[in-house]
């Protein structure tokens, strides 16, 4: 019996031109390249130009994904933009992306789950595509975290960067067996008891300001590996796949130590882990599609490969997606 699945048609990304190295940061705050690399694996990050908005980054990534998949923008009937740094409080930046692509039909909305935004968006879009209501969707993760950082706080400002990534998904009938391409399973979780461990201290209803990112780094780190590996075990249980079956592990790129520890705990071989945090920093909802794009472009991820995605972020929110590329 065939099964309707959300199959990847293409992917793309966009990084702002400006690169800020650890040495650049060490000129304005009390930090060092050695400290940042040792604790996080981050060497540099991209920072959006003053006139570049989250929607500009998202549109560039969406165009690249459409071109990569040879998809006509006019065939897209759903756009979901995962972001915590929208252009405005409202309307959703996704409608700016829609207009930017010249689209006037279908639906577009933003989704906010901080660093888990892309896996939350994938799960949401997968559900909508599999109802048969929508046929082709753009899932975008785009962030300008540089705008919500306190650049005098060395414990947070060294960790994040700006960027965007996108994939095009299409509802396709698949055979209903182990050869199926597309999203195979999605698992989402949240626990609001942890909301003060990683948050922004402003907002329209509370302070009427945008606010700055605040984080208890050690507390986030303490929970991260256990939460990530737990939800991935759910994905394995749901599909019958194991760590040995995975071709590529593309985790949220927050910290190299979290990525390495998670892969080790799950028994995923180091050479199967896609790590871009060194070049991009933590780009929140953009980090997974940015990393996917790197591994597709350099020839690692190929059609038919089994790809495991995971993310964990503010809320806490966390989740995992298993798909066949
Ligand atoms: N440069 C130099 N020293 C620093 C810096 C810096 N940039 N930042 C902190 N330090 C100092 C601290 O002041 C502290 O000094 P002290 O011992 O004299 O008090 C010392 O380094 C150790 O600080 P810790 O915070 O304990 O360092 P830790 O080893 O925990 O590393 C880090 C900090 C990198 C933030 C780590 O805790 C981490 O990665 N946590 C997870 C963060 C994360 O993944 N966040 C993203 C979640 S995704 C999302 O939703 C946004």
Coordinates of C-alpha atoms and ligand atoms in Angstrom, one line a residue:
X1 CA 0.0 0.0 0.0
X2 CA 1.5 3.4 -1.0
X3 CA 2.0 6.1 1.6
X4 CA 1.9 9.9 1.1
X5 CA 5.3 11.3 2.2
X6 CA 7.0 14.7 2.2
X7 CA 9.9 14.3 -0.1
X8 CA 12.8 16.7 -0.4
X9 CA 13.1 18.3 -3.9
X10 CA 15.9 20.8 -3.1
X11 CA 17.8 22.8 -0.6
X12 CA 19.6 26.1 -0.4
X13 CA 21.1 28.5 2.0
X14 CA 22.4 32.1 2.5
X15 CA 25.1 33.5 4.7
X16 CA 25.7 37.2 5.1
X17 CA 29.0 38.4 3.6
X18 CA 30.4 39.8 6.9
X19 CA 32.5 37.2 8.8
X20 CA 33.4 37.9 12.4
X21 CA 36.2 35.8 13.8
X22 CA 37.0 35.0 17.4
X23 CA 40.0 37.3 17.2
X24 CA 37.7 40.1 16.1
X25 CA 35.5 39.6 19.2
X26 CA 38.6 39.5 21.4
X27 CA 39.3 43.1 20.4
X28 CA 36.1 44.3 22.0
X29 CA 35.3 41.9 24.9
X30 CA 37.3 39.9 27.4
X31 CA 37.6 36.6 25.5
X32 CA 40.0 34.6 23.4
X33 CA 40.0 32.4 20.4
X34 CA 41.4 29.6 22.6
X35 CA 38.5 29.8 25.1
X36 CA 35.8 29.9 22.4
X37 CA 37.2 27.1 20.3
X38 CA 37.9 24.9 23.4
X39 CA 34.4 25.3 24.9
X40 CA 32.3 25.5 21.7
X41 CA 34.2 24.6 18.6
X42 CA 33.3 27.9 17.0
X43 CA 35.9 29.8 15.0
X44 CA 33.8 32.4 13.2
X45 CA 30.2 33.5 12.5
X46 CA 28.5 35.5 9.8
X47 CA 26.7 38.7 10.8
X48 CA 24.0 40.4 8.7
X49 CA 24.6 43.9 7.3
X50 CA 22.6 46.7 8.9
X51 CA 20.1 46.8 5.9
X52 CA 19.7 43.0 5.8
X53 CA 16.6 41.6 7.5
X54 CA 15.7 38.1 8.4
X55 CA 13.3 38.0 5.5
X56 CA 16.1 39.0 3.1
X57 CA 18.2 36.1 4.3
X58 CA 15.1 33.8 4.1
X59 CA 14.3 34.9 0.5
X60 CA 17.9 34.3 -0.6
X61 CA 17.9 30.8 0.9
X62 CA 14.4 30.0 -0.5
X63 CA 15.5 31.1 -4.0
X64 CA 18.6 28.9 -3.8
X65 CA 16.5 25.9 -2.7
X66 CA 14.0 26.4 -5.5
X67 CA 16.9 26.6 -8.0
X68 CA 18.6 23.5 -6.5
X69 CA 15.4 21.5 -6.9
X70 CA 14.5 23.0 -10.3
X71 CA 11.2 24.0 -8.8
X72 CA 9.1 26.9 -10.2
X73 CA 8.2 29.2 -7.2
X74 CA 4.7 29.5 -8.5
X75 CA 4.1 25.8 -7.7
X76 CA 4.7 26.5 -3.9
X77 CA 1.5 26.6 -1.9
X78 CA 2.8 26.6 1.7
X79 CA 5.7 28.6 3.3
X80 CA 6.6 28.0 6.9
X81 CA 9.4 30.2 8.3
X82 CA 11.0 29.1 11.5
X83 CA 12.5 32.2 13.3
X84 CA 12.8 33.9 16.6
X85 CA 14.0 37.1 15.0
X86 CA 11.2 38.2 12.7
X87 CA 11.4 41.5 10.9
X88 CA 8.5 42.8 12.9
X89 CA 6.3 41.6 15.7
X90 CA 3.7 41.1 13.0
X91 CA 2.9 40.3 10.2
X92 CA 4.8 37.1 9.9
X93 CA 8.1 37.4 8.0
X94 CA 6.9 34.4 6.0
X95 CA 4.4 36.7 4.1
X96 CA 7.4 38.9 3.1
X97 CA 9.1 35.8 1.8
X98 CA 5.9 34.9 -0.1
X99 CA 5.7 38.4 -1.7
X100 CA 9.5 38.4 -2.3
X101 CA 9.1 35.2 -4.3
X102 CA 6.2 36.7 -6.3
X103 CA 3.6 34.4 -4.8
X104 CA 0.0 35.4 -4.1
X105 CA -1.7 32.0 -3.4
X106 CA -1.4 29.4 -0.7
X107 CA -0.5 30.0 3.0
X108 CA 2.6 31.5 4.7
X109 CA 3.2 31.7 8.5
X110 CA 6.1 31.9 11.0
X111 CA 6.8 29.3 13.6
X112 CA 8.7 30.1 16.8
X113 CA 10.4 27.3 18.7
X114 CA 13.9 28.9 19.0
X115 CA 16.7 26.6 18.0
X116 CA 14.2 23.7 17.5
X117 CA 12.3 25.8 15.0
X118 CA 13.4 23.9 11.9
X119 CA 12.4 20.5 13.3
X120 CA 9.1 21.9 14.6
X121 CA 8.5 23.4 11.1
X122 CA 9.3 20.1 9.4
X123 CA 6.9 18.3 11.6
X124 CA 4.2 20.9 11.0
X125 CA 4.7 21.0 7.2
X126 CA 4.9 17.2 7.0
X127 CA 1.5 17.0 8.8
X128 CA -0.1 19.5 6.4
X129 CA 1.4 17.9 3.3
X130 CA 0.2 14.5 4.3
X131 CA -3.4 15.7 4.6
X132 CA -3.3 16.3 0.9
X133 CA -4.4 20.0 1.3
X134 CA -1.0 21.3 0.2
X135 CA 1.3 19.9 -2.5
X136 CA 4.6 21.8 -2.3
X137 CA 6.1 23.6 0.6
X138 CA 9.1 25.7 1.4
X139 CA 10.4 25.2 4.9
X140 CA 12.8 28.0 5.9
X141 CA 14.9 28.6 9.0
X142 CA 16.3 32.2 9.1
X143 CA 17.7 34.2 11.9
X144 CA 19.4 37.5 12.7
X145 CA 20.4 36.6 16.2
X146 CA 23.0 39.4 16.1
X147 CA 20.1 41.8 16.7
X148 CA 19.1 40.3 20.0
X149 CA 22.5 39.7 21.5
X150 CA 24.0 41.8 24.3
X151 CA 27.4 42.4 22.6
X152 CA 28.9 43.3 26.0
X153 CA 28.0 39.8 27.5
X154 CA 30.9 37.5 26.6
X155 CA 28.9 34.5 27.9
X156 CA 26.4 34.7 25.1
X157 CA 27.6 37.0 22.2
X158 CA 30.4 34.7 21.2
X159 CA 28.0 31.8 20.5
X160 CA 25.6 33.0 17.8
X161 CA 25.5 34.0 14.2
X162 CA 23.1 35.0 11.4
X163 CA 22.0 32.9 8.4
X164 CA 19.3 31.1 6.6
X165 CA 18.6 27.7 5.1
X166 CA 15.6 26.3 3.2
X167 CA 14.3 23.0 1.7
X168 CA 11.5 22.4 -0.7
X169 CA 9.2 19.5 0.2
X170 CA 6.6 17.8 -2.1
X171 CA 3.8 15.4 -1.1
X172 CA 4.5 12.2 -3.1
X173 CA 3.2 8.7 -3.0
X174 CA 5.9 6.3 -1.8
X175 CA 5.9 2.5 -2.0
X176 CA 5.3 2.1 1.8
X177 CA 8.4 0.1 2.5
X178 CA 12.1 0.6 3.6
X179 CA 12.9 2.3 0.3
X180 CA 10.5 5.2 1.0
X181 CA 12.0 8.6 0.4
X182 CA 10.9 11.6 2.4
X183 CA 10.1 12.3 6.1
X184 CA 9.7 9.0 7.9
X185 CA 9.0 10.2 11.4
X186 CA 9.0 13.4 13.5
X187 CA 9.0 13.8 17.3
X188 CA 8.6 17.0 19.2
X189 CA 8.8 17.9 22.9
X190 CA 8.8 20.9 25.1
X191 CA 9.0 21.6 28.9
X192 CA 8.3 25.1 29.9
X193 CA 9.7 24.6 33.4
X194 CA 13.0 25.4 31.8
X195 CA 12.0 28.7 30.2
X196 CA 14.2 31.0 32.2
X197 CA 17.3 29.1 31.4
X198 CA 17.4 30.5 27.9
X199 CA 15.2 33.4 27.0
X200 CA 15.0 37.0 25.6
X201 CA 14.4 39.6 28.3
X202 CA 11.9 41.6 26.3
X203 CA 8.8 41.4 24.1
X204 CA 5.7 43.2 23.0
X205 CA 3.5 42.2 25.9
X206 CA 6.1 42.3 28.7
X207 CA 8.4 45.2 28.1
X208 CA 7.4 46.6 24.7
X209 CA 11.1 46.3 23.7
X210 CA 12.9 43.6 21.7
X211 CA 15.2 42.6 24.6
X212 CA 18.4 40.6 24.7
X213 CA 19.2 36.9 24.8
X214 CA 20.0 35.6 28.3
X215 CA 21.2 32.1 29.0
X216 CA 22.4 29.9 31.9
X217 CA 24.9 28.1 29.6
X218 CA 25.9 25.4 32.1
X219 CA 22.2 24.5 32.8
X220 CA 21.4 24.2 29.1
X221 CA 24.5 22.1 28.5
X222 CA 23.5 19.8 31.4
X223 CA 20.1 18.9 29.9
X224 CA 21.0 19.0 26.2
X225 CA 22.6 15.6 25.6
X226 CA 20.0 13.6 27.6
X227 CA 17.1 15.4 25.9
X228 CA 18.5 15.1 22.4
X229 CA 19.4 11.4 22.7
X230 CA 16.0 10.6 24.3
X231 CA 13.9 12.0 21.5
X232 CA 16.2 10.4 18.9
X233 CA 15.5 7.0 20.6
X234 CA 11.8 7.7 20.0
X235 CA 12.6 8.1 16.2
X236 CA 14.5 4.9 16.2
X237 CA 11.7 3.1 18.0
X238 CA 9.0 4.5 15.6
X239 CA 10.8 3.3 12.5
X240 CA 12.9 0.3 13.6
X241 CA 16.1 2.0 12.3
X242 CA 19.1 2.1 14.5
X243 CA 22.2 4.3 14.8
X244 CA 24.0 1.8 12.5
X245 CA 21.5 2.5 9.7
X246 CA 22.0 6.3 9.7
X247 CA 24.0 7.7 6.8
X248 CA 24.2 11.2 8.1
X249 CA 23.6 12.9 11.5
X250 CA 22.8 16.6 11.0
X251 CA 22.3 18.0 14.5
X252 CA 21.4 21.6 15.5
X253 CA 24.7 23.4 15.6
X254 CA 25.0 24.9 19.1
X255 CA 28.2 23.5 20.5
X256 CA 30.6 20.9 19.2
X257 CA 30.9 19.3 22.6
X258 CA 27.1 18.7 22.7
X259 CA 27.1 17.3 19.1
X260 CA 30.1 15.0 19.8
X261 CA 28.7 13.8 23.2
X262 CA 25.2 13.1 21.6
X263 CA 26.7 11.2 18.7
X264 CA 28.9 9.2 21.0
X265 CA 26.0 8.3 23.4
X266 CA 23.9 7.2 20.4
X267 CA 26.7 5.2 18.9
X268 CA 26.8 7.2 15.6
X269 CA 30.2 7.1 14.0
X270 CA 32.1 10.4 14.0
X271 CA 32.5 10.4 10.1
X272 CA 28.7 10.4 9.8
X273 CA 28.3 13.7 11.8
X274 CA 27.9 16.9 9.9
X275 CA 29.4 19.7 11.9
X276 CA 29.3 23.4 10.8
X277 CA 29.2 25.2 14.1
X278 CA 32.9 26.1 13.6
X279 CA 32.1 28.2 10.6
X280 CA 28.6 29.4 11.3
X281 CA 28.3 29.5 15.1
X282 CA 24.8 28.9 16.5
X283 CA 22.3 30.2 13.9
X284 CA 19.3 28.9 15.9
X285 CA 16.5 27.8 13.5
X286 CA 18.8 28.2 10.5
X287 CA 21.5 25.9 11.7
X288 CA 20.1 22.5 10.5
X289 CA 19.2 23.6 6.9
X290 CA 22.6 25.5 6.7
X291 CA 24.4 22.3 7.7
X292 CA 22.3 20.2 5.4
X293 CA 23.1 22.5 2.5
X294 CA 26.9 22.2 3.2
X295 CA 26.7 18.4 3.2
X296 CA 24.6 18.2 0.0
X297 CA 26.8 20.7 -1.8
X298 CA 30.0 18.9 -0.9
X299 CA 28.5 15.5 -2.1
X300 CA 28.2 13.8 1.3
X301 CA 24.3 13.6 1.4
X302 CA 23.0 11.9 -1.7
X303 CA 19.5 10.8 -2.9
X304 CA 18.4 7.8 -0.9
X305 CA 20.6 8.5 2.2
X306 CA 19.0 8.1 5.6
X307 CA 19.4 11.4 7.4
X308 CA 18.8 12.1 11.1
X309 CA 18.1 15.6 12.3
X310 CA 17.7 16.9 15.9
X311 CA 17.5 20.1 17.7
X312 CA 17.2 21.5 21.3
X313 CA 16.6 25.1 22.3
X314 CA 14.9 27.7 24.4
X315 CA 11.7 26.6 26.2
X316 CA 13.1 24.0 26.4
X317 CA 11.9 22.7 23.1
X318 CA 13.5 19.7 21.4
X319 CA 12.8 17.2 18.6
X320 CA 14.1 14.8 16.0
X321 CA 13.3 14.0 12.4
X322 CA 14.3 11.0 10.4
X323 CA 14.1 11.2 6.6
X324 CA 15.4 9.5 3.5
X325 CA 16.9 12.2 1.2
Ligands
LIG1 N1 35.5 34.1 27.0 C1 36.2 33.8 28.1 N2 35.7 33.4 29.3 C2 34.4 33.2 29.4 C3 33.6 33.5 28.3 C4 34.1 33.9 27.1 N3 33.4 34.2 26.0 N4 32.3 33.2 28.7 C5 32.3 32.8 29.9 N5 33.6 32.8 30.4 C6 34.1 32.4 31.7 C7 33.1 32.5 32.7 O1 33.0 33.8 33.2 C8 33.6 31.6 33.8 O2 34.6 32.2 34.5 P1 34.8 32.0 36.1 O3 35.1 30.6 36.3 O4 35.9 32.9 36.5 O5 33.4 32.4 36.7 C9 34.3 30.5 33.0 O6 34.5 31.1 31.7 C10 33.5 29.2 32.8 O7 32.1 29.6 32.4 P2 31.0 28.5 32.2 O8 29.8 29.2 31.8 O9 31.0 27.6 33.4 O10 31.6 27.8 31.0 P3 31.2 26.4 30.3 O11 32.3 25.5 30.2 O12 29.8 25.9 30.8 O13 30.9 26.9 28.8 C11 29.1 27.5 27.3 C12 30.0 27.9 28.5 C13 30.0 27.4 26.1 C14 28.1 28.5 27.1 C15 28.5 26.1 27.6 O14 27.9 26.1 28.9 C16 27.5 25.7 26.6 O15 27.8 25.5 25.4 N6 26.2 25.6 27.0 C17 25.1 25.3 26.1 C18 24.7 26.5 25.4 C19 23.8 26.2 24.2 O16 23.9 25.1 23.6 N7 23.0 27.1 23.9 C20 22.2 27.1 22.8 C21 20.9 26.4 23.0 S1 20.1 26.5 21.6 C22 19.0 27.8 21.6 O17 17.8 27.6 21.8 C23 19.5 29.3 21.4

